Amino acid sequence: MKKNYLLLLALLPAFASAQTKWTESKNGDVALITNKGGQSLGYSTTSGIKILTVDGLAFKDLNKNGKLDKYEDWRLPVDARAKDLASKLSVEQIAGLMLYSRHQMIPSIPVGPFAGTYGGKPFAESGANPFDLSDQQKQFLGKDNVRHVLITSVQSPEVAAKWNNNVQAFAEGTGFGIPANNSSDPRHGTVATAEYNGGAGGTISMWPGSLGMAATFDPAETQKFGHIAAQEYRALGIATALSPQVDIATDPRWNRVSGTFGEDPQLAADMARAYIDGFQTSTGTKEISGGWGYNSVNAMVKHWPGGGAGEGGRDAHYGFGKYAVYPGNNFNEAMIPFTQGAFKLAGKTGMAAAVMPYYTISFNQDTKNHENVANNYNKYIITDLLRNKYHYDGVVCTDWLVTGDETVINSFLSGKSWGMEKATISQRHYKILMAGVDQFGGNNDAAPVLEAYQMGVKEHGEAFMRARFEQSAMRLLRGSFRTGLFENPYLNVEETKTIVGNADFMKAGYDAQLKSIVMLKNKGNVLPLQTGKTVYVPKKFTPAGKNFLGMPYPEKLEYPVNMETVKKYFKVTDNPDEADYALVFIASPIGHGGYNEDDAKAGGNGYLPVSLQYDKYTAETARETSLAGGDPLEKFTNRSYKNKSEVSSNVTDLAMVNDTYAKMKGKPVIVSINMNNPMVFAEFEKNANAIIADFGVQGQASLDIITGKAEPSALLPLQMPLDMKVVEAQYEDVPHDMKCYTDAEGHVYDFAYGLNWKGVIKDARTAKYSKPTVKP
């Protein structure tokens, strides 16, 4: 008997090993578990959670109750897990899920609206590591239950990865162990002066802006970007992208045109679909289920139902631009990039994970309740259209600061509660919840959300409001379950360093830049230029001014391109008489947004035209009476700017071209334009032998096109107007409705126009997307 007992004891370890289907290893404070035939887990040894073994498999006991809850069981479908966890959360915890943090810099800066401290001290004085959590981050994670964090700048990929691990350990040890779902605005823009080196990496791959991706007219290129960007995002600890921006650029004056895929709804739909498929789809071992997995990034498509129709081209970040107008009765076309693109993906994830409405009041478009309130507040636009008509059940998150108080009419940082300015902050939250929205952008404070809950209890009862909160909680939790954050939100710092900005990703981005540059003019086939010749590059003058946050910057006179890079292609001279060619680098005209405080103080209404030309423009043909108007800070409703004038802040760019043309005395002048909006080419086109346009590239990419290292292949994603009278006549809500500029070579700068070395491009892309111009 004793012998048999001893034999049994000897066999127990082997028996236990046979029943246990997981193994564990450690990397610093992070423990990694491999489940045989199941999901791998990661947890922090400092968070206090334990591992449960059920059916031989390992599971994280996130709420520390000693048993396996449905939400902890990675074998179950996402919706079953999300529903279980939502039912367990308190109202306070759900309110935290509904919050979206303000912008977080890593490490935090000491001053300004996004400042942070470490142990009560600024970072530089604290002795903290750049990847440590700030006091404010601990507060909103621990006390306010915030789990959606917006990241802006990071010191380095390594610091971002270490910060992510600290955030996740903190979150894992709190409450139900809900991980942080970190997010980012687009972060793959180019540094124009950076040199591309094919053998080296960078801090992150650099790609053309959205207009540049649209200019390729190649959705496959955009999907490639999304796939690469998603890998870099996840390596930085980012699981949600506050993009893409798919508003169609129906008014050429809007200052957010550069973030769009252009003015054509079908091209924008195709680009939206490709972008989101690239970001959201995981494959192979990275896939968990339904295309979602560890390479997936939730895409928050914006801005529902389209924000490109601001009256006069003004922008709704400001009170002076709060109204979107529809003189062409074309409200529905703006939704095509959503309904035919973002909500009809080719990949397995099906539709964009989240949607952000725009700030604008879609004036007189609510045909059910006839409310002129901002889209975030409008039940017809969110519930009747988005939820019911188009069957969207993902997250709807407001744009930032929409529940704040409007303090001045022309500040980017002022609250943007358009149409609800006289309501309390809590009433605004309640109105938004009842409209069908799930989340509040840029709000760390749970108090008004909880007050809104009580308003709902009073009006509808506890059961109704509890169900309403759980509905949003379930939608919000899906994004973290689908991307595997509940199983393993931790990063291997060494892997992060090999992924972000690696050489292959940098090359893919640079190749896309080359494909995004449009050649508009090539008189006498002056391009490509012969390398080794002598060039004259005029310096660019930038007058003193203020940025969009109102912060001043000084005037400067500097080369607009990296001259060390230029010298690798050409000899350089400051004397035009010695030059074979002139290279003039300019930007499209930069206006002042359509409002001027001095005009208001002088007795005017403050409203000015938004001009697309450099030189003085007087709006002689503008509307006598604006289509929309009204603000608590204004005593009038007519926002007309008729007969008022505007001069571009970079009017000196025009002088650069025309002066250089005179100085070159007939020798070739090549103009390279960084274009953020359509522009009036009549001011200078005849004084340029060749013109190329880019939408955010490294200067080196422009030089590669100019010298023939790459052939131009891009097409205009926007019409270029004949003049400003045409711009005034077009409808804010209608694309393709301008008479376009015809240059000295007889080429019309219309949508889908572009040149290669052989002449005007006619191919499958132009056949698919070119459309006849519609006159207003």
PDB file of N, CA and C in Angstrom, residues 558-631:
ATOM      1  N   GLU A 558      14.312  82.072 -44.957  1.00  0.00           N
ATOM      2  CA  GLU A 558      15.115  80.849 -44.988  1.00  0.00           C
ATOM      3  C   GLU A 558      14.869  80.100 -46.296  1.00  0.00           C
ATOM      4  N   TYR A 559      15.755  79.180 -46.586  1.00  0.00           N
ATOM      5  CA  TYR A 559      15.542  78.328 -47.743  1.00  0.00           C
ATOM      6  C   TYR A 559      14.351  77.410 -47.472  1.00  0.00           C
ATOM      7  N   PRO A 560      13.470  77.246 -48.448  1.00  0.00           N
ATOM      8  CA  PRO A 560      12.281  76.414 -48.242  1.00  0.00           C
ATOM      9  C   PRO A 560      12.529  74.928 -48.488  1.00  0.00           C
ATOM     10  N   VAL A 561      13.770  74.570 -48.722  1.00  0.00           N
ATOM     11  CA  VAL A 561      14.118  73.185 -48.994  1.00  0.00           C
ATOM     12  C   VAL A 561      15.497  72.941 -48.389  1.00  0.00           C
ATOM     13  N   ASN A 562      15.780  71.695 -48.059  1.00  0.00           N
ATOM     14  CA  ASN A 562      17.083  71.329 -47.509  1.00  0.00           C
ATOM     15  C   ASN A 562      18.151  71.497 -48.599  1.00  0.00           C
ATOM     16  N   MET A 563      18.983  72.527 -48.451  1.00  0.00           N
ATOM     17  CA  MET A 563      19.946  72.828 -49.505  1.00  0.00           C
ATOM     18  C   MET A 563      21.044  71.783 -49.610  1.00  0.00           C
ATOM     19  N   GLU A 564      21.339  71.085 -48.531  1.00  0.00           N
ATOM     20  CA  GLU A 564      22.325  69.995 -48.613  1.00  0.00           C
ATOM     21  C   GLU A 564      21.807  68.885 -49.519  1.00  0.00           C
ATOM     22  N   THR A 565      20.490  68.668 -49.463  1.00  0.00           N
ATOM     23  CA  THR A 565      19.892  67.685 -50.367  1.00  0.00           C
ATOM     24  C   THR A 565      19.939  68.191 -51.805  1.00  0.00           C
ATOM     25  N   VAL A 566      19.613  69.450 -52.015  1.00  0.00           N
ATOM     26  CA  VAL A 566      19.644  70.034 -53.364  1.00  0.00           C
ATOM     27  C   VAL A 566      21.036  69.875 -53.979  1.00  0.00           C
ATOM     28  N   LYS A 567      22.080  70.050 -53.155  1.00  0.00           N
ATOM     29  CA  LYS A 567      23.460  69.987 -53.651  1.00  0.00           C
ATOM     30  C   LYS A 567      23.852  68.590 -54.098  1.00  0.00           C
ATOM     31  N   LYS A 568      23.068  67.576 -53.747  1.00  0.00           N
ATOM     32  CA  LYS A 568      23.342  66.221 -54.228  1.00  0.00           C
ATOM     33  C   LYS A 568      22.806  66.021 -55.645  1.00  0.00           C
ATOM     34  N   TYR A 569      22.009  66.978 -56.097  1.00  0.00           N
ATOM     35  CA  TYR A 569      21.455  66.925 -57.451  1.00  0.00           C
ATOM     36  C   TYR A 569      22.063  67.990 -58.367  1.00  0.00           C
ATOM     37  N   PHE A 570      22.350  69.158 -57.794  1.00  0.00           N
ATOM     38  CA  PHE A 570      22.768  70.306 -58.600  1.00  0.00           C
ATOM     39  C   PHE A 570      23.888  71.082 -57.913  1.00  0.00           C
ATOM     40  N   LYS A 571      24.555  71.907 -58.720  1.00  0.00           N
ATOM     41  CA  LYS A 571      25.375  72.978 -58.159  1.00  0.00           C
ATOM     42  C   LYS A 571      24.424  74.112 -57.794  1.00  0.00           C
ATOM     43  N   VAL A 572      24.772  74.875 -56.779  1.00  0.00           N
ATOM     44  CA  VAL A 572      23.865  75.907 -56.270  1.00  0.00           C
ATOM     45  C   VAL A 572      24.540  77.270 -56.362  1.00  0.00           C
ATOM     46  N   THR A 573      23.759  78.271 -56.756  1.00  0.00           N
ATOM     47  CA  THR A 573      24.257  79.645 -56.790  1.00  0.00           C
ATOM     48  C   THR A 573      23.195  80.600 -56.241  1.00  0.00           C
ATOM     49  N   ASP A 574      23.668  81.707 -55.691  1.00  0.00           N
ATOM     50  CA  ASP A 574      22.750  82.764 -55.254  1.00  0.00           C
ATOM     51  C   ASP A 574      22.567  83.832 -56.335  1.00  0.00           C
ATOM     52  N   ASN A 575      23.246  83.653 -57.449  1.00  0.00           N
ATOM     53  CA  ASN A 575      23.193  84.619 -58.542  1.00  0.00           C
ATOM     54  C   ASN A 575      22.400  84.034 -59.711  1.00  0.00           C
ATOM     55  N   PRO A 576      21.185  84.533 -59.969  1.00  0.00           N
ATOM     56  CA  PRO A 576      20.372  83.988 -61.069  1.00  0.00           C
ATOM     57  C   PRO A 576      21.068  84.033 -62.420  1.00  0.00           C
ATOM     58  N   ASP A 577      21.981  84.998 -62.613  1.00  0.00           N
ATOM     59  CA  ASP A 577      22.678  85.101 -63.893  1.00  0.00           C
ATOM     60  C   ASP A 577      23.565  83.895 -64.159  1.00  0.00           C
ATOM     61  N   GLU A 578      24.010  83.232 -63.084  1.00  0.00           N
ATOM     62  CA  GLU A 578      24.902  82.073 -63.228  1.00  0.00           C
ATOM     63  C   GLU A 578      24.118  80.754 -63.333  1.00  0.00           C
ATOM     64  N   ALA A 579      22.821  80.815 -63.086  1.00  0.00           N
ATOM     65  CA  ALA A 579      22.031  79.593 -62.979  1.00  0.00           C
ATOM     66  C   ALA A 579      21.515  79.104 -64.326  1.00  0.00           C
ATOM     67  N   ASP A 580      21.447  77.783 -64.469  1.00  0.00           N
ATOM     68  CA  ASP A 580      20.800  77.179 -65.630  1.00  0.00           C
ATOM     69  C   ASP A 580      19.282  77.117 -65.436  1.00  0.00           C
ATOM     70  N   TYR A 581      18.888  76.866 -64.196  1.00  0.00           N
ATOM     71  CA  TYR A 581      17.483  76.756 -63.848  1.00  0.00           C
ATOM     72  C   TYR A 581      17.228  77.458 -62.512  1.00  0.00           C
ATOM     73  N   ALA A 582      15.981  77.820 -62.270  1.00  0.00           N
ATOM     74  CA  ALA A 582      15.556  78.270 -60.941  1.00  0.00           C
ATOM     75  C   ALA A 582      14.542  77.278 -60.391  1.00  0.00           C
ATOM     76  N   LEU A 583      14.709  76.944 -59.126  1.00  0.00           N
ATOM     77  CA  LEU A 583      13.750  76.091 -58.426  1.00  0.00           C
ATOM     78  C   LEU A 583      13.070  76.935 -57.356  1.00  0.00           C
ATOM     79  N   VAL A 584      11.761  77.120 -57.488  1.00  0.00           N
ATOM     80  CA  VAL A 584      11.014  77.967 -56.550  1.00  0.00           C
ATOM     81  C   VAL A 584      10.035  77.087 -55.778  1.00  0.00           C
ATOM     82  N   PHE A 585      10.219  77.030 -54.468  1.00  0.00           N
ATOM     83  CA  PHE A 585       9.372  76.193 -53.606  1.00  0.00           C
ATOM     84  C   PHE A 585       8.402  77.092 -52.842  1.00  0.00           C
ATOM     85  N   ILE A 586       7.111  76.914 -53.090  1.00  0.00           N
ATOM     86  CA  ILE A 586       6.103  77.753 -52.457  1.00  0.00           C
ATOM     87  C   ILE A 586       4.998  76.888 -51.850  1.00  0.00           C
ATOM     88  N   ALA A 587       4.120  77.532 -51.103  1.00  0.00           N
ATOM     89  CA  ALA A 587       2.928  76.876 -50.560  1.00  0.00           C
ATOM     90  C   ALA A 587       1.701  77.531 -51.166  1.00  0.00           C
ATOM     91  N   SER A 588       0.614  76.788 -51.232  1.00  0.00           N
ATOM     92  CA  SER A 588      -0.631  77.378 -51.710  1.00  0.00           C
ATOM     93  C   SER A 588      -1.043  78.521 -50.786  1.00  0.00           C
ATOM     94  N   PRO A 589      -1.862  79.456 -51.274  1.00  0.00           N
ATOM     95  CA  PRO A 589      -2.223  80.621 -50.459  1.00  0.00           C
ATOM     96  C   PRO A 589      -2.784  80.247 -49.092  1.00  0.00           C
ATOM     97  N   ILE A 590      -2.340  80.987 -48.081  1.00  0.00           N
ATOM     98  CA  ILE A 590      -2.773  80.740 -46.705  1.00  0.00           C
ATOM     99  C   ILE A 590      -3.620  81.922 -46.252  1.00  0.00           C
ATOM    100  N   GLY A 591      -4.894  81.678 -46.038  1.00  0.00           N
ATOM    101  CA  GLY A 591      -5.814  82.726 -45.620  1.00  0.00           C
ATOM    102  C   GLY A 591      -5.855  82.872 -44.112  1.00  0.00           C
ATOM    103  N   HIS A 592      -6.818  83.647 -43.638  1.00  0.00           N
ATOM    104  CA  HIS A 592      -6.943  83.919 -42.213  1.00  0.00           C
ATOM    105  C   HIS A 592      -8.213  83.323 -41.627  1.00  0.00           C
ATOM    106  N   GLY A 593      -8.801  82.353 -42.312  1.00  0.00           N
ATOM    107  CA  GLY A 593      -9.924  81.625 -41.747  1.00  0.00           C
ATOM    108  C   GLY A 593     -11.288  82.240 -41.959  1.00  0.00           C
ATOM    109  N   GLY A 594     -11.342  83.449 -42.495  1.00  0.00           N
ATOM    110  CA  GLY A 594     -12.636  84.056 -42.772  1.00  0.00           C
ATOM    111  C   GLY A 594     -13.192  84.926 -41.669  1.00  0.00           C
ATOM    112  N   TYR A 595     -12.353  85.271 -40.688  1.00  0.00           N
ATOM    113  CA  TYR A 595     -12.818  86.128 -39.594  1.00  0.00           C
ATOM    114  C   TYR A 595     -11.667  87.002 -39.127  1.00  0.00           C
ATOM    115  N   ASN A 596     -12.012  88.255 -38.760  1.00  0.00           N
ATOM    116  CA  ASN A 596     -11.002  89.183 -38.296  1.00  0.00           C
ATOM    117  C   ASN A 596     -11.538  89.983 -37.118  1.00  0.00           C
ATOM    118  N   GLU A 597     -10.876  89.824 -35.981  1.00  0.00           N
ATOM    119  CA  GLU A 597     -11.333  90.480 -34.757  1.00  0.00           C
ATOM    120  C   GLU A 597     -11.277  92.000 -34.873  1.00  0.00           C
ATOM    121  N   ASP A 598     -10.276  92.518 -35.575  1.00  0.00           N
ATOM    122  CA  ASP A 598     -10.161  93.971 -35.730  1.00  0.00           C
ATOM    123  C   ASP A 598     -11.352  94.542 -36.499  1.00  0.00           C
ATOM    124  N   ASP A 599     -11.823  93.784 -37.496  1.00  0.00           N
ATOM    125  CA  ASP A 599     -12.990  94.226 -38.254  1.00  0.00           C
ATOM    126  C   ASP A 599     -14.211  94.306 -37.338  1.00  0.00           C
ATOM    127  N   ALA A 600     -14.347  93.314 -36.454  1.00  0.00           N
ATOM    128  CA  ALA A 600     -15.475  93.314 -35.520  1.00  0.00           C
ATOM    129  C   ALA A 600     -15.385  94.491 -34.553  1.00  0.00           C
ATOM    130  N   LYS A 601     -14.177  94.768 -34.063  1.00  0.00           N
ATOM    131  CA  LYS A 601     -13.988  95.873 -33.119  1.00  0.00           C
ATOM    132  C   LYS A 601     -14.243  97.225 -33.784  1.00  0.00           C
ATOM    133  N   ALA A 602     -14.021  97.278 -35.098  1.00  0.00           N
ATOM    134  CA  ALA A 602     -14.204  98.537 -35.827  1.00  0.00           C
ATOM    135  C   ALA A 602     -15.658  98.757 -36.243  1.00  0.00           C
ATOM    136  N   GLY A 603     -16.542  97.858 -35.823  1.00  0.00           N
ATOM    137  CA  GLY A 603     -17.950  98.037 -36.133  1.00  0.00           C
ATOM    138  C   GLY A 603     -18.475  97.133 -37.225  1.00  0.00           C
ATOM    139  N   GLY A 604     -17.597  96.335 -37.840  1.00  0.00           N
ATOM    140  CA  GLY A 604     -18.055  95.370 -38.835  1.00  0.00           C
ATOM    141  C   GLY A 604     -18.577  94.114 -38.163  1.00  0.00           C
ATOM    142  N   ASN A 605     -18.948  93.127 -38.982  1.00  0.00           N
ATOM    143  CA  ASN A 605     -19.403  91.858 -38.385  1.00  0.00           C
ATOM    144  C   ASN A 605     -18.261  90.872 -38.166  1.00  0.00           C
ATOM    145  N   GLY A 606     -17.051  91.249 -38.561  1.00  0.00           N
ATOM    146  CA  GLY A 606     -15.885  90.394 -38.340  1.00  0.00           C
ATOM    147  C   GLY A 606     -15.605  89.426 -39.467  1.00  0.00           C
ATOM    148  N   TYR A 607     -16.568  89.248 -40.396  1.00  0.00           N
ATOM    149  CA  TYR A 607     -16.440  88.207 -41.409  1.00  0.00           C
ATOM    150  C   TYR A 607     -15.728  88.721 -42.660  1.00  0.00           C
ATOM    151  N   LEU A 608     -14.742  87.938 -43.106  1.00  0.00           N
ATOM    152  CA  LEU A 608     -13.953  88.244 -44.296  1.00  0.00           C
ATOM    153  C   LEU A 608     -14.013  87.056 -45.248  1.00  0.00           C
ATOM    154  N   PRO A 609     -13.693  87.273 -46.507  1.00  0.00           N
ATOM    155  CA  PRO A 609     -13.635  86.132 -47.420  1.00  0.00           C
ATOM    156  C   PRO A 609     -12.450  85.224 -47.106  1.00  0.00           C
ATOM    157  N   VAL A 610     -12.601  83.949 -47.418  1.00  0.00           N
ATOM    158  CA  VAL A 610     -11.471  83.012 -47.415  1.00  0.00           C
ATOM    159  C   VAL A 610     -10.978  82.948 -48.853  1.00  0.00           C
ATOM    160  N   SER A 611      -9.783  83.457 -49.081  1.00  0.00           N
ATOM    161  CA  SER A 611      -9.287  83.594 -50.448  1.00  0.00           C
ATOM    162  C   SER A 611      -8.378  82.440 -50.831  1.00  0.00           C
ATOM    163  N   LEU A 612      -8.452  82.062 -52.104  1.00  0.00           N
ATOM    164  CA  LEU A 612      -7.573  81.024 -52.654  1.00  0.00           C
ATOM    165  C   LEU A 612      -6.547  81.619 -53.614  1.00  0.00           C
ATOM    166  N   GLN A 613      -6.372  82.939 -53.547  1.00  0.00           N
ATOM    167  CA  GLN A 613      -5.318  83.585 -54.317  1.00  0.00           C
ATOM    168  C   GLN A 613      -4.398  84.329 -53.357  1.00  0.00           C
ATOM    169  N   TYR A 614      -3.188  84.628 -53.831  1.00  0.00           N
ATOM    170  CA  TYR A 614      -2.209  85.292 -52.974  1.00  0.00           C
ATOM    171  C   TYR A 614      -2.531  86.774 -52.789  1.00  0.00           C
ATOM    172  N   ASP A 615      -2.754  87.456 -53.908  1.00  0.00           N
ATOM    173  CA  ASP A 615      -2.878  88.911 -53.898  1.00  0.00           C
ATOM    174  C   ASP A 615      -4.241  89.335 -53.358  1.00  0.00           C
ATOM    175  N   LYS A 616      -4.399  90.611 -53.186  1.00  0.00           N
ATOM    176  CA  LYS A 616      -5.634  91.152 -52.616  1.00  0.00           C
ATOM    177  C   LYS A 616      -6.852  90.678 -53.400  1.00  0.00           C
ATOM    178  N   TYR A 617      -7.845  90.192 -52.658  1.00  0.00           N
ATOM    179  CA  TYR A 617      -9.100  89.756 -53.256  1.00  0.00           C
ATOM    180  C   TYR A 617     -10.245  90.484 -52.568  1.00  0.00           C
ATOM    181  N   THR A 618     -11.127  91.082 -53.351  1.00  0.00           N
ATOM    182  CA  THR A 618     -12.315  91.749 -52.830  1.00  0.00           C
ATOM    183  C   THR A 618     -13.545  90.964 -53.282  1.00  0.00           C
ATOM    184  N   ALA A 619     -14.378  90.589 -52.321  1.00  0.00           N
ATOM    185  CA  ALA A 619     -15.502  89.684 -52.578  1.00  0.00           C
ATOM    186  C   ALA A 619     -16.702  90.441 -53.125  1.00  0.00           C
ATOM    187  N   GLU A 620     -16.575  90.899 -54.354  1.00  0.00           N
ATOM    188  CA  GLU A 620     -17.636  91.706 -54.962  1.00  0.00           C
ATOM    189  C   GLU A 620     -18.860  90.880 -55.313  1.00  0.00           C
ATOM    190  N   THR A 621     -18.686  89.584 -55.518  1.00  0.00           N
ATOM    191  CA  THR A 621     -19.811  88.745 -55.950  1.00  0.00           C
ATOM    192  C   THR A 621     -20.293  87.799 -54.858  1.00  0.00           C
ATOM    193  N   ALA A 622     -19.859  88.012 -53.612  1.00  0.00           N
ATOM    194  CA  ALA A 622     -20.302  87.159 -52.502  1.00  0.00           C
ATOM    195  C   ALA A 622     -21.784  87.403 -52.197  1.00  0.00           C
ATOM    196  N   ARG A 623     -22.383  86.516 -51.416  1.00  0.00           N
ATOM    197  CA  ARG A 623     -23.794  86.650 -51.035  1.00  0.00           C
ATOM    198  C   ARG A 623     -24.033  87.943 -50.252  1.00  0.00           C
ATOM    199  N   GLU A 624     -25.150  88.580 -50.543  1.00  0.00           N
ATOM    200  CA  GLU A 624     -25.553  89.759 -49.778  1.00  0.00           C
ATOM    201  C   GLU A 624     -25.930  89.357 -48.348  1.00  0.00           C
ATOM    202  N   THR A 625     -26.572  88.203 -48.237  1.00  0.00           N
ATOM    203  CA  THR A 625     -27.043  87.719 -46.942  1.00  0.00           C
ATOM    204  C   THR A 625     -26.601  86.279 -46.778  1.00  0.00           C
ATOM    205  N   SER A 626     -25.989  85.967 -45.663  1.00  0.00           N
ATOM    206  CA  SER A 626     -25.517  84.590 -45.433  1.00  0.00           C
ATOM    207  C   SER A 626     -26.703  83.643 -45.327  1.00  0.00           C
ATOM    208  N   LEU A 627     -26.486  82.385 -45.669  1.00  0.00           N
ATOM    209  CA  LEU A 627     -27.547  81.377 -45.587  1.00  0.00           C
ATOM    210  C   LEU A 627     -27.857  81.004 -44.149  1.00  0.00           C
ATOM    211  N   ALA A 628     -26.874  81.136 -43.272  1.00  0.00           N
ATOM    212  CA  ALA A 628     -27.067  80.786 -41.858  1.00  0.00           C
ATOM    213  C   ALA A 628     -26.319  81.789 -41.007  1.00  0.00           C
ATOM    214  N   GLY A 629     -26.686  81.866 -39.755  1.00  0.00           N
ATOM    215  CA  GLY A 629     -26.024  82.784 -38.838  1.00  0.00           C
ATOM    216  C   GLY A 629     -26.695  82.751 -37.482  1.00  0.00           C
ATOM    217  N   GLY A 630     -26.037  83.355 -36.528  1.00  0.00           N
ATOM    218  CA  GLY A 630     -26.568  83.409 -35.178  1.00  0.00           C
ATOM    219  C   GLY A 630     -25.631  82.766 -34.182  1.00  0.00           C
ATOM    220  N   ASP A 631     -25.316  83.521 -33.134  1.00  0.00           N
ATOM    221  CA  ASP A 631     -24.448  83.038 -32.070  1.00  0.00           C
ATOM    222  C   ASP A 631     -24.731  83.899 -30.835  1.00  0.00           C
TER     223      ASP A 631
END
